[in-house]
Coordinates of C-alpha atoms and ligand atoms in Angstrom, one line a residue:
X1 CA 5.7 -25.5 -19.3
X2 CA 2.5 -24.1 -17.7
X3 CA -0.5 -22.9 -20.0
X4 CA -2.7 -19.9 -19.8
X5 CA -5.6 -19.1 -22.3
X6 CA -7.2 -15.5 -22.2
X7 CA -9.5 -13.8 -25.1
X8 CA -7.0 -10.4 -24.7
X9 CA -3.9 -10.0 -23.5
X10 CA -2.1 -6.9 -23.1
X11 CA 1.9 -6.8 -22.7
X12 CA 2.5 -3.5 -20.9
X13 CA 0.8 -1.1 -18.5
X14 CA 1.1 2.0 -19.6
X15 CA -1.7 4.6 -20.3
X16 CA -2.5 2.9 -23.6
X17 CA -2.3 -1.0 -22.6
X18 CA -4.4 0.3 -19.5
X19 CA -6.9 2.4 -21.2
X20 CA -7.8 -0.5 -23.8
X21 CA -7.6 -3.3 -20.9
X22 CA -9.7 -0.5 -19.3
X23 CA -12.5 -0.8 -22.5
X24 CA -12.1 -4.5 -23.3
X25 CA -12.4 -6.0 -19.4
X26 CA -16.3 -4.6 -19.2
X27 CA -16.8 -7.1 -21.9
X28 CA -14.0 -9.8 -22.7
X29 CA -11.7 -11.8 -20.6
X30 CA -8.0 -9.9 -20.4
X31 CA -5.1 -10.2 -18.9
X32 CA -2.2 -8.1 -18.8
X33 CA 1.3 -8.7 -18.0
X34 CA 4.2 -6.4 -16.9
X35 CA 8.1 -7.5 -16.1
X36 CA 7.4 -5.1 -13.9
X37 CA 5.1 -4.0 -11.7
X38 CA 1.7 -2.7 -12.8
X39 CA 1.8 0.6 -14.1
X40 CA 5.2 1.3 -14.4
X41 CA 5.9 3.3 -17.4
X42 CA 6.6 6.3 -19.1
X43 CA 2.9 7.1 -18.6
X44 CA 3.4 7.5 -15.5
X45 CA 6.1 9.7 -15.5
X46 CA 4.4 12.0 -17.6
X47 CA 4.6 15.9 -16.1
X48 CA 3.2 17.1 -19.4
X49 CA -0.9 16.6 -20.1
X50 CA -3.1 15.8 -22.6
X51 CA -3.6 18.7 -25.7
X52 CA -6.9 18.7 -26.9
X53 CA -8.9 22.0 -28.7
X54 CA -12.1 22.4 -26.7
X55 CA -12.7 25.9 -26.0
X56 CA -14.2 28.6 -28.5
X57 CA -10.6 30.1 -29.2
X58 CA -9.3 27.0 -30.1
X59 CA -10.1 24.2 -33.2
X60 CA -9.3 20.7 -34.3
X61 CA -7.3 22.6 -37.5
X62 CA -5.3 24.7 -35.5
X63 CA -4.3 21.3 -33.9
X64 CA -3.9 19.5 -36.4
X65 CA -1.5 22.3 -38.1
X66 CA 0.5 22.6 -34.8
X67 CA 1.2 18.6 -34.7
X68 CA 1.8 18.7 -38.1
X69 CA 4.4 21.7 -38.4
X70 CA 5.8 20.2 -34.9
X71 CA 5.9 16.8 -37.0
X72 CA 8.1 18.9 -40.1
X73 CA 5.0 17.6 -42.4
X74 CA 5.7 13.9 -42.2
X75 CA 2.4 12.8 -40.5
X76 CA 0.1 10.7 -41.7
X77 CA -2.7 13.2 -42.2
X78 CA -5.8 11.3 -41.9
X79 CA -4.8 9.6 -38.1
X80 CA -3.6 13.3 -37.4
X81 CA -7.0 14.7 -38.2
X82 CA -8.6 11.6 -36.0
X83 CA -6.1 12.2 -33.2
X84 CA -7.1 15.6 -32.9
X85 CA -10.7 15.3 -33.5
X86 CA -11.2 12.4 -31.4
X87 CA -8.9 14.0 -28.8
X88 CA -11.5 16.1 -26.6
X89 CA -14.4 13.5 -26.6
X90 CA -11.2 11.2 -25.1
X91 CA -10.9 13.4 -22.6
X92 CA -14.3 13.8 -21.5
X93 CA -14.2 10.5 -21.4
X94 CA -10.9 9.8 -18.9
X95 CA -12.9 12.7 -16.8
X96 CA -16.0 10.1 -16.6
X97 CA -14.0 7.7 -15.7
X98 CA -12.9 9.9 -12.9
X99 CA -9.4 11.6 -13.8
X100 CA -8.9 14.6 -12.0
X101 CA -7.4 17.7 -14.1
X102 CA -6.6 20.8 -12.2
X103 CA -9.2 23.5 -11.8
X104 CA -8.9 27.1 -11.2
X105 CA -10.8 29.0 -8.1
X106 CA -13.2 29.8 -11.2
X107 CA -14.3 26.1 -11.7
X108 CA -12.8 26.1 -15.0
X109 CA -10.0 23.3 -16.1
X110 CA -6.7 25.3 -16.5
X111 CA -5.5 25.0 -19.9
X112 CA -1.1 25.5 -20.2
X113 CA 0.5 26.2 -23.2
X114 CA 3.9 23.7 -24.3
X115 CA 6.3 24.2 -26.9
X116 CA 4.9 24.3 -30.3
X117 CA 1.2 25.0 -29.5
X118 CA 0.0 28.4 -30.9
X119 CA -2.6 28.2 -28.2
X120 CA -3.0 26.9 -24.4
X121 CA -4.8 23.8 -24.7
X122 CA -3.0 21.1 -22.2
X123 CA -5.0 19.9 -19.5
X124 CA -2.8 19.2 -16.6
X125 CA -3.2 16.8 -13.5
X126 CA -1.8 17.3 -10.0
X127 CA 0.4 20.3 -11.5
X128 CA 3.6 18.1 -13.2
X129 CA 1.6 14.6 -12.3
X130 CA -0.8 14.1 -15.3
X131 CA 0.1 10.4 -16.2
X132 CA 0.2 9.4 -12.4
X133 CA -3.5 10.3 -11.9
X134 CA -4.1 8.4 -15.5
X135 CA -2.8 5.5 -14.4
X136 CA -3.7 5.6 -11.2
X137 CA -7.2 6.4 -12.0
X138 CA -7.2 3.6 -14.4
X139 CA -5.3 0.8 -12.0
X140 CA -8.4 1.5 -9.7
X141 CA -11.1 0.7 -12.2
X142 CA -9.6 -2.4 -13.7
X143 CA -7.9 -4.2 -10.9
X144 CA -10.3 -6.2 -10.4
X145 CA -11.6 -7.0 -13.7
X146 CA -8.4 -8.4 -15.7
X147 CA -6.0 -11.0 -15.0
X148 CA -2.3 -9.2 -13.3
X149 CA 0.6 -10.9 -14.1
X150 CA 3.2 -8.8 -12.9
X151 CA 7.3 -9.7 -13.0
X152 CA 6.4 -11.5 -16.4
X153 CA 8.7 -10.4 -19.1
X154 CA 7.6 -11.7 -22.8
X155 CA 9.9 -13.1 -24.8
X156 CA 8.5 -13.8 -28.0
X157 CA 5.1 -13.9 -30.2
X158 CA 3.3 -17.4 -30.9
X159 CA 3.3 -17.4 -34.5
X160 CA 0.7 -20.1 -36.3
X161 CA 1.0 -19.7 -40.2
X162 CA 1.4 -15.6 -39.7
X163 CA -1.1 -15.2 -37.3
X164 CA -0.5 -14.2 -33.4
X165 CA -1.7 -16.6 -31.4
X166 CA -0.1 -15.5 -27.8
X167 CA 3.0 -14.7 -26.1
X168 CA 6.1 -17.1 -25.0
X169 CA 7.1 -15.2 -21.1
X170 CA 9.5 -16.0 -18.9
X171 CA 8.9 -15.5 -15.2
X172 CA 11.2 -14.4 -12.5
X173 CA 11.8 -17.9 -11.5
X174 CA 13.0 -18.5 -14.8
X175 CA 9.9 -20.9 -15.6
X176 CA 7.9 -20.2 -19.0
X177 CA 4.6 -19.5 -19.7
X178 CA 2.8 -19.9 -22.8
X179 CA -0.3 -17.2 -23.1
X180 CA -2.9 -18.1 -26.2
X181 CA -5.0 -15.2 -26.9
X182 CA -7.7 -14.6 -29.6
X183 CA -5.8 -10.9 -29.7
X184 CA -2.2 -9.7 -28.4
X185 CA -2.1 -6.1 -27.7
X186 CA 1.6 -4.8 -27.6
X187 CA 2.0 -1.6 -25.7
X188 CA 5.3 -1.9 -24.4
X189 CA 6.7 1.6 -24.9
X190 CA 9.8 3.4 -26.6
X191 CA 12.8 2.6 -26.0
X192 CA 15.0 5.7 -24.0
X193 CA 16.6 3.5 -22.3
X194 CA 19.2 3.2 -25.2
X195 CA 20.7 6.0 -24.1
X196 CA 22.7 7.0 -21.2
X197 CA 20.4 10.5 -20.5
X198 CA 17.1 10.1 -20.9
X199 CA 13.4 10.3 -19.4
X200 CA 12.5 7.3 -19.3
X201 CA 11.2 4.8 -16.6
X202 CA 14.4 2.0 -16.2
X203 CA 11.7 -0.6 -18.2
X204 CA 12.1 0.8 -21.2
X205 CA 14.1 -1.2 -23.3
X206 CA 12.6 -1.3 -26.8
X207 CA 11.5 -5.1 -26.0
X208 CA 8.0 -4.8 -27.5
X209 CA 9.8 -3.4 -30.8
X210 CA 12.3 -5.9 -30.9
X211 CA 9.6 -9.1 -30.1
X212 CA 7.7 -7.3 -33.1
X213 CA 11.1 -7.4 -35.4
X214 CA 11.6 -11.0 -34.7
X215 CA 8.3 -12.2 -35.1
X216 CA 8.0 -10.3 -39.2
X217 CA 6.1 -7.5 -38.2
X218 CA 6.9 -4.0 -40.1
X219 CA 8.2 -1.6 -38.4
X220 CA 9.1 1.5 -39.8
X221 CA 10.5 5.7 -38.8
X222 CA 13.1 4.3 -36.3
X223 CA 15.2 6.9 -36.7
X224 CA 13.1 9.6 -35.1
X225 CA 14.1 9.5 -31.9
X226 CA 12.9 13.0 -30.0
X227 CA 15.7 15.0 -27.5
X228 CA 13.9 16.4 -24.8
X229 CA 15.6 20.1 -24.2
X230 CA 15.5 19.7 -20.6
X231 CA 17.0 17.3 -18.5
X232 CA 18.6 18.0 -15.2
X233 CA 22.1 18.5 -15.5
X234 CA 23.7 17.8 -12.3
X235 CA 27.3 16.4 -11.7
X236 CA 25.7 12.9 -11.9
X237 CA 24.5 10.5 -14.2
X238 CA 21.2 10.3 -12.6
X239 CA 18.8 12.8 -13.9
X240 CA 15.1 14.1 -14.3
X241 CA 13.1 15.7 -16.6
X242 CA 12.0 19.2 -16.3
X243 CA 8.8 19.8 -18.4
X244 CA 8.6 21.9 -21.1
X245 CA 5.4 23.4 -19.0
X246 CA 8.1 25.3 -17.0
X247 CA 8.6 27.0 -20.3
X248 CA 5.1 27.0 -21.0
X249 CA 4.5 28.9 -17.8
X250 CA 7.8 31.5 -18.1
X251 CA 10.9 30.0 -17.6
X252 CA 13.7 30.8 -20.3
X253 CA 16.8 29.4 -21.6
X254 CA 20.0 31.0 -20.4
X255 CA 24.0 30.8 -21.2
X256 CA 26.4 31.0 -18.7
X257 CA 27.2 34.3 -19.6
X258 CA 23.4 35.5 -18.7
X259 CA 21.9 36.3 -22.7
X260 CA 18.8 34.4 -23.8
X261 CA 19.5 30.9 -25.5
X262 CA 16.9 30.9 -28.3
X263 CA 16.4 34.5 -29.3
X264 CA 17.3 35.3 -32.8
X265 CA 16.7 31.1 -33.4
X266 CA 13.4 30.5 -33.6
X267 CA 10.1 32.6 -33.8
X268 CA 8.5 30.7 -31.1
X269 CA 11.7 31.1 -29.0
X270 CA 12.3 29.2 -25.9
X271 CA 9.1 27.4 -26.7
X272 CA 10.4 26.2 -30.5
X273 CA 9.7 22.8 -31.5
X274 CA 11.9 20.5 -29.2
X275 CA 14.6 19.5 -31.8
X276 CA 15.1 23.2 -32.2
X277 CA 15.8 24.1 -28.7
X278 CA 17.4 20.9 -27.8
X279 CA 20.4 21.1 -31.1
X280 CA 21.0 24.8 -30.0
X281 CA 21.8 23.4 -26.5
X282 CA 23.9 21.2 -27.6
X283 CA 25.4 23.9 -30.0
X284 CA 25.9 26.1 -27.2
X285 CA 29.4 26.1 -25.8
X286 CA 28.7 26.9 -22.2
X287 CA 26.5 24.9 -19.7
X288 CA 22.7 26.1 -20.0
X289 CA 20.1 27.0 -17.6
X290 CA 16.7 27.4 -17.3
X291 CA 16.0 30.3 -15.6
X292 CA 12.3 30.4 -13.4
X293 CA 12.7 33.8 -11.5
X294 CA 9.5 34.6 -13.2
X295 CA 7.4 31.6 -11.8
X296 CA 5.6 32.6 -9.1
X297 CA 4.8 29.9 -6.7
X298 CA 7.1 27.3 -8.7
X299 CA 7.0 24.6 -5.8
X300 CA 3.1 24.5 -6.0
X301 CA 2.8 24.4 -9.9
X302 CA 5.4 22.1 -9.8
X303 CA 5.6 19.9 -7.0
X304 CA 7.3 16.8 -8.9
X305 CA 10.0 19.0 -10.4
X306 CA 10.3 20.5 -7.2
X307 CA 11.1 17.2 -5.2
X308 CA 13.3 16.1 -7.8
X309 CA 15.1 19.6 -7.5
X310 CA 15.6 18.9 -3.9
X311 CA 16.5 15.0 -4.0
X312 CA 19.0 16.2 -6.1
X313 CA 20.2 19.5 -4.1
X314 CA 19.4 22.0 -6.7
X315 CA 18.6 25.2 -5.0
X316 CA 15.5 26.3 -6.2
X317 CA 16.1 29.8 -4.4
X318 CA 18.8 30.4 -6.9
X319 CA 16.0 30.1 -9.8
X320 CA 18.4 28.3 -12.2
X321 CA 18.4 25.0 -13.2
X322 CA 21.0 23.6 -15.6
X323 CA 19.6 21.6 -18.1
X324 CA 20.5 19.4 -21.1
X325 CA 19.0 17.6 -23.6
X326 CA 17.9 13.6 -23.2
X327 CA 16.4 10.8 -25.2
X328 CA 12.3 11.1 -24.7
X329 CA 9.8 9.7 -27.2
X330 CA 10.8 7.6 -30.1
X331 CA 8.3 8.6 -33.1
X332 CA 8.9 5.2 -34.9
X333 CA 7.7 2.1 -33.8
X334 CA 5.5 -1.0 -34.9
X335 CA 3.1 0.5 -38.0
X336 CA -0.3 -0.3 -37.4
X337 CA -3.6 1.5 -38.5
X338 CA -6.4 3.4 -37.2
X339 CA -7.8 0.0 -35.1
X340 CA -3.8 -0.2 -33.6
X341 CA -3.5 -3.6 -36.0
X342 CA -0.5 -4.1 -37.2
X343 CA 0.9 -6.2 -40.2
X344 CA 0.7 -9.6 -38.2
X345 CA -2.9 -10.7 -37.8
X346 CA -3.8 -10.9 -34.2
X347 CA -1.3 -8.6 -33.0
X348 CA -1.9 -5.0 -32.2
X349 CA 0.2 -1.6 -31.0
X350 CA -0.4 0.9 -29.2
X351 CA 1.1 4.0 -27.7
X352 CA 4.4 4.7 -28.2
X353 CA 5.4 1.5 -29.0
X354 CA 3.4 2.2 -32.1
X355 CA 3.7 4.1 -35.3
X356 CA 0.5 5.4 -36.1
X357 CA 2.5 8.2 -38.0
X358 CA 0.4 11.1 -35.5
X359 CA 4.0 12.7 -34.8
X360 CA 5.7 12.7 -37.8
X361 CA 9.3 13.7 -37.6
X362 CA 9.0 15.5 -34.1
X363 CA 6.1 14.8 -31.9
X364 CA 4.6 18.1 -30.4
X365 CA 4.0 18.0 -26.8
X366 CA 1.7 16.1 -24.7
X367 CA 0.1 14.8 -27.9
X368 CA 1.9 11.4 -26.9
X369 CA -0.8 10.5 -23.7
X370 CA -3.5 11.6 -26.0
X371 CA -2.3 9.5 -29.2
X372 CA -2.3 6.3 -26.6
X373 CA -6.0 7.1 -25.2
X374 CA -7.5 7.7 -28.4
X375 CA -6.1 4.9 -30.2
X376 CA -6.3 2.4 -27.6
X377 CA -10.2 3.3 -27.4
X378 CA -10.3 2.6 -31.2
X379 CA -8.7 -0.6 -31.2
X380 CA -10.9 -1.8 -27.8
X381 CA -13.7 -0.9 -30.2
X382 CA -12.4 -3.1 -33.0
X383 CA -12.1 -5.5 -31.3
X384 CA -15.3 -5.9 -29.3
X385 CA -17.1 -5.7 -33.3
X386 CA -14.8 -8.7 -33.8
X387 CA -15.1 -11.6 -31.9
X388 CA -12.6 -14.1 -32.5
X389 CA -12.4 -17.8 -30.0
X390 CA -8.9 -18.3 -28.1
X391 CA -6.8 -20.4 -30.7
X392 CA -7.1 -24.0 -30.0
X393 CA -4.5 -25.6 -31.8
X394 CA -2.0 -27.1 -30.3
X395 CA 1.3 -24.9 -29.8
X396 CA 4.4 -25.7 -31.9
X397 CA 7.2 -25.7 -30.1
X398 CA 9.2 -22.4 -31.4
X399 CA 12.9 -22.1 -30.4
X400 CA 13.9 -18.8 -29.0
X401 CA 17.3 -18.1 -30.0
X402 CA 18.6 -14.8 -29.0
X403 CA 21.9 -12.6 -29.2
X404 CA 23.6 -10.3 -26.8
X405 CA 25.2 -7.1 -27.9
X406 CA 29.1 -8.0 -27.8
X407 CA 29.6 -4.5 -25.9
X408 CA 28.4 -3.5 -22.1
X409 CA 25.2 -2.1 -21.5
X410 CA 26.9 1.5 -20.8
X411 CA 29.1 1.3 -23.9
X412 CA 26.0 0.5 -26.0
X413 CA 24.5 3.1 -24.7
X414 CA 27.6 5.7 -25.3
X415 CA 27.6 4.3 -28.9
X416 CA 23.9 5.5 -29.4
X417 CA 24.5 8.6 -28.1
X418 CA 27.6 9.6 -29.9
X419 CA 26.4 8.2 -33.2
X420 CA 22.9 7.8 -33.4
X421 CA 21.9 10.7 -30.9
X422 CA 21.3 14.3 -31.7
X423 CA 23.5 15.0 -34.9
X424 CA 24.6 11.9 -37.1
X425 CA 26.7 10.9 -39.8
X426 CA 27.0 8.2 -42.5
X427 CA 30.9 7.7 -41.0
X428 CA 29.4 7.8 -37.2
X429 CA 26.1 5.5 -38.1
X430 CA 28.1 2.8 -40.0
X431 CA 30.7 2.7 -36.9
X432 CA 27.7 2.0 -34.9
X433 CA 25.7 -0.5 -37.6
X434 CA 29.0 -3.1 -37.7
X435 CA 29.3 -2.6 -33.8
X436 CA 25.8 -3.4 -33.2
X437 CA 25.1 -5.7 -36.0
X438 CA 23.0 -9.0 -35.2
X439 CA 26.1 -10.7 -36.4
X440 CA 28.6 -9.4 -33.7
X441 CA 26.5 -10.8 -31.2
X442 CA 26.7 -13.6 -28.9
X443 CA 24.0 -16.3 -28.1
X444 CA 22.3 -15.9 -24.7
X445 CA 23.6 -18.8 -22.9
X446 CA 20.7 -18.6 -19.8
X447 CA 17.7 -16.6 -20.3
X448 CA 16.8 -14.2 -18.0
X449 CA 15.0 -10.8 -17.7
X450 CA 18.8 -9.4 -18.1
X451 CA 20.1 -11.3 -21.2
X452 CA 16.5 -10.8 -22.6
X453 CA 16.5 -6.6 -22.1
X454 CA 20.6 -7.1 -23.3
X455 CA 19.2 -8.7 -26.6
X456 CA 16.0 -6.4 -27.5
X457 CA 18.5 -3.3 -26.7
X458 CA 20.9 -4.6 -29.1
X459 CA 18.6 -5.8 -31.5
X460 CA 16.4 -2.1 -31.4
X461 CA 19.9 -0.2 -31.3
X462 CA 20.9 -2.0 -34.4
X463 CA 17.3 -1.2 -36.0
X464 CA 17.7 2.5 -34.8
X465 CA 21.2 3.1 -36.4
X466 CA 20.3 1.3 -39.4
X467 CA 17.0 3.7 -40.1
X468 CA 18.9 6.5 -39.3
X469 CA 22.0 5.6 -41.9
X470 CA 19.1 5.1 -44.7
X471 CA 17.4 8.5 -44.1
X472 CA 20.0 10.2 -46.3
X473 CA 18.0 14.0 -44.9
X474 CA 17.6 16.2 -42.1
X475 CA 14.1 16.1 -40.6
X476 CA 12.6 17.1 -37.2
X477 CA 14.5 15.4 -35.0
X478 CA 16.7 13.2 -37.5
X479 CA 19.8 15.9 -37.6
X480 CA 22.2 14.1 -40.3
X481 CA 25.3 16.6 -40.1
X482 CA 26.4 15.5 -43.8
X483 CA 23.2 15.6 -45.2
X484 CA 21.6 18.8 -43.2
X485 CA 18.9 19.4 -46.0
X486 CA 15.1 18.0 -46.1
X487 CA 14.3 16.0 -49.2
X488 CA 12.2 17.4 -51.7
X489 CA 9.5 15.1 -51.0
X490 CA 8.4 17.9 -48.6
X491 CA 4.5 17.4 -47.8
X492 CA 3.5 21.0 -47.0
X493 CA 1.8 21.4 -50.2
X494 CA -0.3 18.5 -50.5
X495 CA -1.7 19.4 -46.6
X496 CA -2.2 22.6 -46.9
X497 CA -4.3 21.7 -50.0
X498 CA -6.3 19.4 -48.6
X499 CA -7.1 21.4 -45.4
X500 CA -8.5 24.3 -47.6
X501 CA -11.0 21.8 -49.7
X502 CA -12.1 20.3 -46.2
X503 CA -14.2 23.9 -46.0
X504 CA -12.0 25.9 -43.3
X505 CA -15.3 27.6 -42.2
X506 CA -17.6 24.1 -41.6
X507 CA -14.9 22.7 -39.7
X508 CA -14.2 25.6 -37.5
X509 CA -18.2 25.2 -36.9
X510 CA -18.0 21.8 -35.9
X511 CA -14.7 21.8 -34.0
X512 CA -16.1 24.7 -31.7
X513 CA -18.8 22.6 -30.0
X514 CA -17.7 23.0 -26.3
X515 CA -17.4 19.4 -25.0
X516 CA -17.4 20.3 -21.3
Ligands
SIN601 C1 7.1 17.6 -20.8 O1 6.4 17.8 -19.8 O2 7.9 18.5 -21.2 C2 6.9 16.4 -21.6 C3 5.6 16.3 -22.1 C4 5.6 15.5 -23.4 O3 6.6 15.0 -23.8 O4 4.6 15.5 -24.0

C-alpha cells in the first residue's frame, strides 16, 4: 500500500475544487485527484454563466429575491445574501485571473437574462462555453503548482476519532493509495448520472455524497433534485442540453399543434422557474419544441448548441428543436457552512456536491458556477487562517466494505426516473426505497472504478428516494403527486421581514457600486 502526504487535497476538478486548489496552491502544498481526467465535470459543461448584480439597474436584493423566489423560500438566507453580495467581487476576481467573458463592439460585458431573473445579469463566456473558459483558465494557472493525480477514484475517508485525516483511492491498476491531508476538500459534484436523461458529464455518480454518507457526515435536502426543461429530444438515448439562454435570448416553447407551451402558466412564461416549465412539459401530451426563428445569428451565439444540433442531425434551418426535460443540479448535498466545513472535522464541500442551502428548493440559473467560486474562495480563506500539520499518526487499517445495487445500472436508473423523478408518490418512492435498499444489495466481490460508481449510485439512489418519501409536500422541484401542497412552514414572511429592517434604501446604496 503506497503512501502520500499532502497539507490539501482536493477530490474533484470542477470549478469549485479548481478555484480553491487555485487560492490554496499560492500558499500550501495541494494535491488534487480525479478518476478522471483533470477538469472533467459538470463545470465544464456549463453553457449557462455566472449571475451577478453589478450595473446601476441591478442590486444584491433584487438577487437575492430572485434566488430566493426561484428557491420557493427554502434558502438559507444569510449564505444567500453572501452568495449574492460576494458574487460580483468573485467575478472581478476570475476576470483577474484572466477569464474571458464576451464583450460587445461597445467594450461593455454583455449581460443575458435566464429563467427566473427579473433582470439580465449573466455574464457569458465563448457564447454557450462559460465553464470551459473557467476551467480552462484555471487548469492553466495551477498546473504547475499542485500535485495531479488523475484516473484516481477515492474510495473512502480516513476517519481518526471523527476527524478526516485523508482519502483511501484506488488506482486504475487496482493498487491503493492512502492520501493524509491536514484538510480534505470534497467537490465531487451532483449526481445526474442517476438518471437515464440528464446533463451531466458521464463522472457524475454521487460518489463524493455517498463517501460523505459512509464516513457519518450529515447530509441533508436530497430530494431536490432540479429537471432541466430542455434537453434534446432526439430518437436516441444520447442527448444534450440546450440552455435556458436560448430562452433568455427569444426562443419559445411550442406543442405540436403550433400554440405556445407556457402562456396562461406562468407570469414569467417560457422563462418560469425551471420546475415550472419542465412539469408542464411533461404534462403536455404532444412532443415539445423550442422554437428559435426569432434568434438571429443562432450558430454564432450558440456555437456549442449548434455543434451538438449538428452531431446529432437536427436541422437548425427548420428552427425547432424538440426538447424534454432531464436531471441537472441536485440542490441537496453534504451540509457545510459559510467556510464549506462540514460536520466531520477536516472535511470540507464544495460546489454542488455541497448544501450550503443557496438554492433552496429550485436553484435559479447560473447561480450554481457562482455558488462554487464564492464559496470555494471562502473556504481557501479558512483555511490559509488555519494552519493545521499533516496528521502523523499512524493509519488504522479501515475495511472498506461495499454493496452493489442488486439491479443493472440502466434499470436503476429507470427506477429513479419513474419514481423518484419529476412527480412522486409515497406508493412509487417506497417501490423504489425496498428496491434500492442497502439491504438488497450485494457485496462488491473486486473493487474497481465500476463496482465502486455501481455502489455510491445505489447507495445515493437509496438516500435520494428516501428524502424524497420523508418530504410529505410539494416544493420547487420536489412534485409529490399525493401530497401537491407546500407545508405551512412557508418562509416568505420571515424574509420579507428581515429584508425590510436591513434598510432597503442603504443597501441599494451599497449594492450599486459599479465593480468594473
Ligand atoms: C443552462 O444553460 O440552461 C444551464 C445553466 C444553469 O443551470 O445554471
Amino acid at each position: 500500500m503506497e503512501l502520500f502526504s499532502t497539507e490539501v487535497l482536493v477530490i474533484g476538478s470542477g470549478v469549485a475544487g479548481l478555484m480553491a486548489a487555485e487560492r490554496l496552491s499560492l500558499e500550501k502544498n495541494v494535491t488534487i485527484i480525479t478518476k478522471s481526467t483533470l477538469g472533467k465535470s459538470n463545470s465544464k459543461l456549463a453553457q449557462g454563466g455566472i449571475a451577478a448584480a453589478m450595473t446601476v439597474e441591478d442590486s444584491w436584493t433584487n438577487h437575492f429575491f430572485d434566488t430566493i423566489r426561484a428557491g420557493v423560500f427554502h434558502n438559507n438566507e444569510e449564505l444567500t445574501e453572501l452568495l449574492v453580495k460576494k458574487g460580483p467581487m468573485q467575478v472581478r476576481h476570475l476576470i483577474n485571473l484572466g477569464v474571458q467573458f464576451d464583450k460587445s463592439s461597445d467594450g461593455e460585458y454583455k449581460r443575458c437574462q435566464e429563467g427566473a431573473h427579473s433582470i439580465p445579469r449573466i455574464f457569458h463566456a465563448g457564447g454557450d462555453a462559460t465553464g470551459k473558459e473557467i476551467i480552462h483558465t484555471l487548469i492553466h494557472r495551477i498546473k504547475k503548482r499542485c500535485t495531479i493525480l488523475e484516473d484516481h477514484m477515492a474510495i473512502d475517508f480516513l476517519m481518526d476519532e471523527g476527524k478526516c485525516t485523508g482519502v483511501k483511492v484506488l488506482n486504475q491498476n487496482g493498487e491503493i493509495i492512502i492520501v493524509k491531508a491536514a484538510y480534505t476538500i470534497l467537490a465531487t459534484g451532483g449526481a445526474g448520472q442517476l438518471y437515464p436523461v440528464t446533463s451531466n458529464d458521464s463522472a457524475i455518480t454521487g460518489d463524493g455524497l455517498a463517501m460523505a454518507y459512509r464516513a457519518g457526515a450529515k447530509l441533508t435536502d436530497l430530494e431536490f433534485m432540479q429537471f432541466h426543461p430542455t434537453m434534446y429530444a432526439g430518437i436516441s438515448d444520447r442527448s444534450f442540453l440546450i440552455s435556458e439562454a436560448v430562452r433568455g435570448e427569444g426562443g419559445t416553447l411550442i406543442t405540436s399543434s403550433g400554440s405556445r407551451l407556457m402562456e396562461g402558466k406562468h407570469e414569467q412564461c417560457d422563462l418560469a422557474p425551471r420546475d415550472i416549465v419542465a412539469r408542464a412539459i411533461q404534462d403536455e401530451n404532444s412532443q415539445v419544441y423550442l422554437d428559435i426563428s426569432t434568434i438571429l445569428q443562432f450558430e454564432d451565439r450558440f456555437p456549442t448548441i449548434a455543434l451538438q444540433c449538428q452531431k446529432h442531425g437536427v436541422d437548425l434551418g427548420e428552427r425547432m428543436i424538440p426538447v424534454k426535460p432531464g436531471a441537472h443540479f441536485l440542490m441537496g448535498g453534504v451540509m457545510t457552512d459559510q467556510f464549506g466545513r462540514t460536520s466531520l472535522d477536516g472535511l470540507f464541500a464544495l460546489g454542488e456536491v455541497a448544501h450550503t442551502g443557496v438554492h433552496g428548493a429550485n436553484r435559479l440559473a447560473s447561480n450554481s458556477l457562482l455558488e462554487g467560486i464564492v464559496f470555494a474562495y471562502e473556504a481557501a480563506e479558512w483555511i490559509l487562517h488555519h494552519h493545521r500539520n499533516v496528521p502523523t499518526s499512524e493509519i488504522k487499517e479501515q475495511e472498506t466494505r461495499l454493496k452493489e445495487p442488486s439491479v443493472s445500472t440502466s434499470e436503476l436508473k429507470n427506477v429513479m426516473a419513474q419514481y423518484v423523478g419529476m412527480k412522486r408518490t409515497s406508493a412509487g418512492l417506497d417501490f423504489a426505497i425496498k428496491l434500492l435498499q442497502p439491504d438488497m444489495m450485494n457485496e462488491v466481490s473486486k473493487l474497481d472504478f465500476q463496482s465502486l460508481e455501481r455502489a455510491n449510485m445505489g447507495l445515493v439512489s437509496w438516500l435520494m428516494a428516501t428524502s424524497a418519501y420523508l418530504r410529505k409536500e410539494s416544493r420547487g422541484a420536489h412534485y409529490r403527486a399525493d401530497f401537491p401542497l407546500q407545508l405551512q412552514e412557508w418562509k416568505q414572511k420571515r424574509i420579507l421581514r428581515r429584508i425590510h429592517q436591513d434598510d432597503w434604501v442603504k443597501s441599494q446604496k451599497r449594492s450599486r457600486t459599479i465593480l468594473y
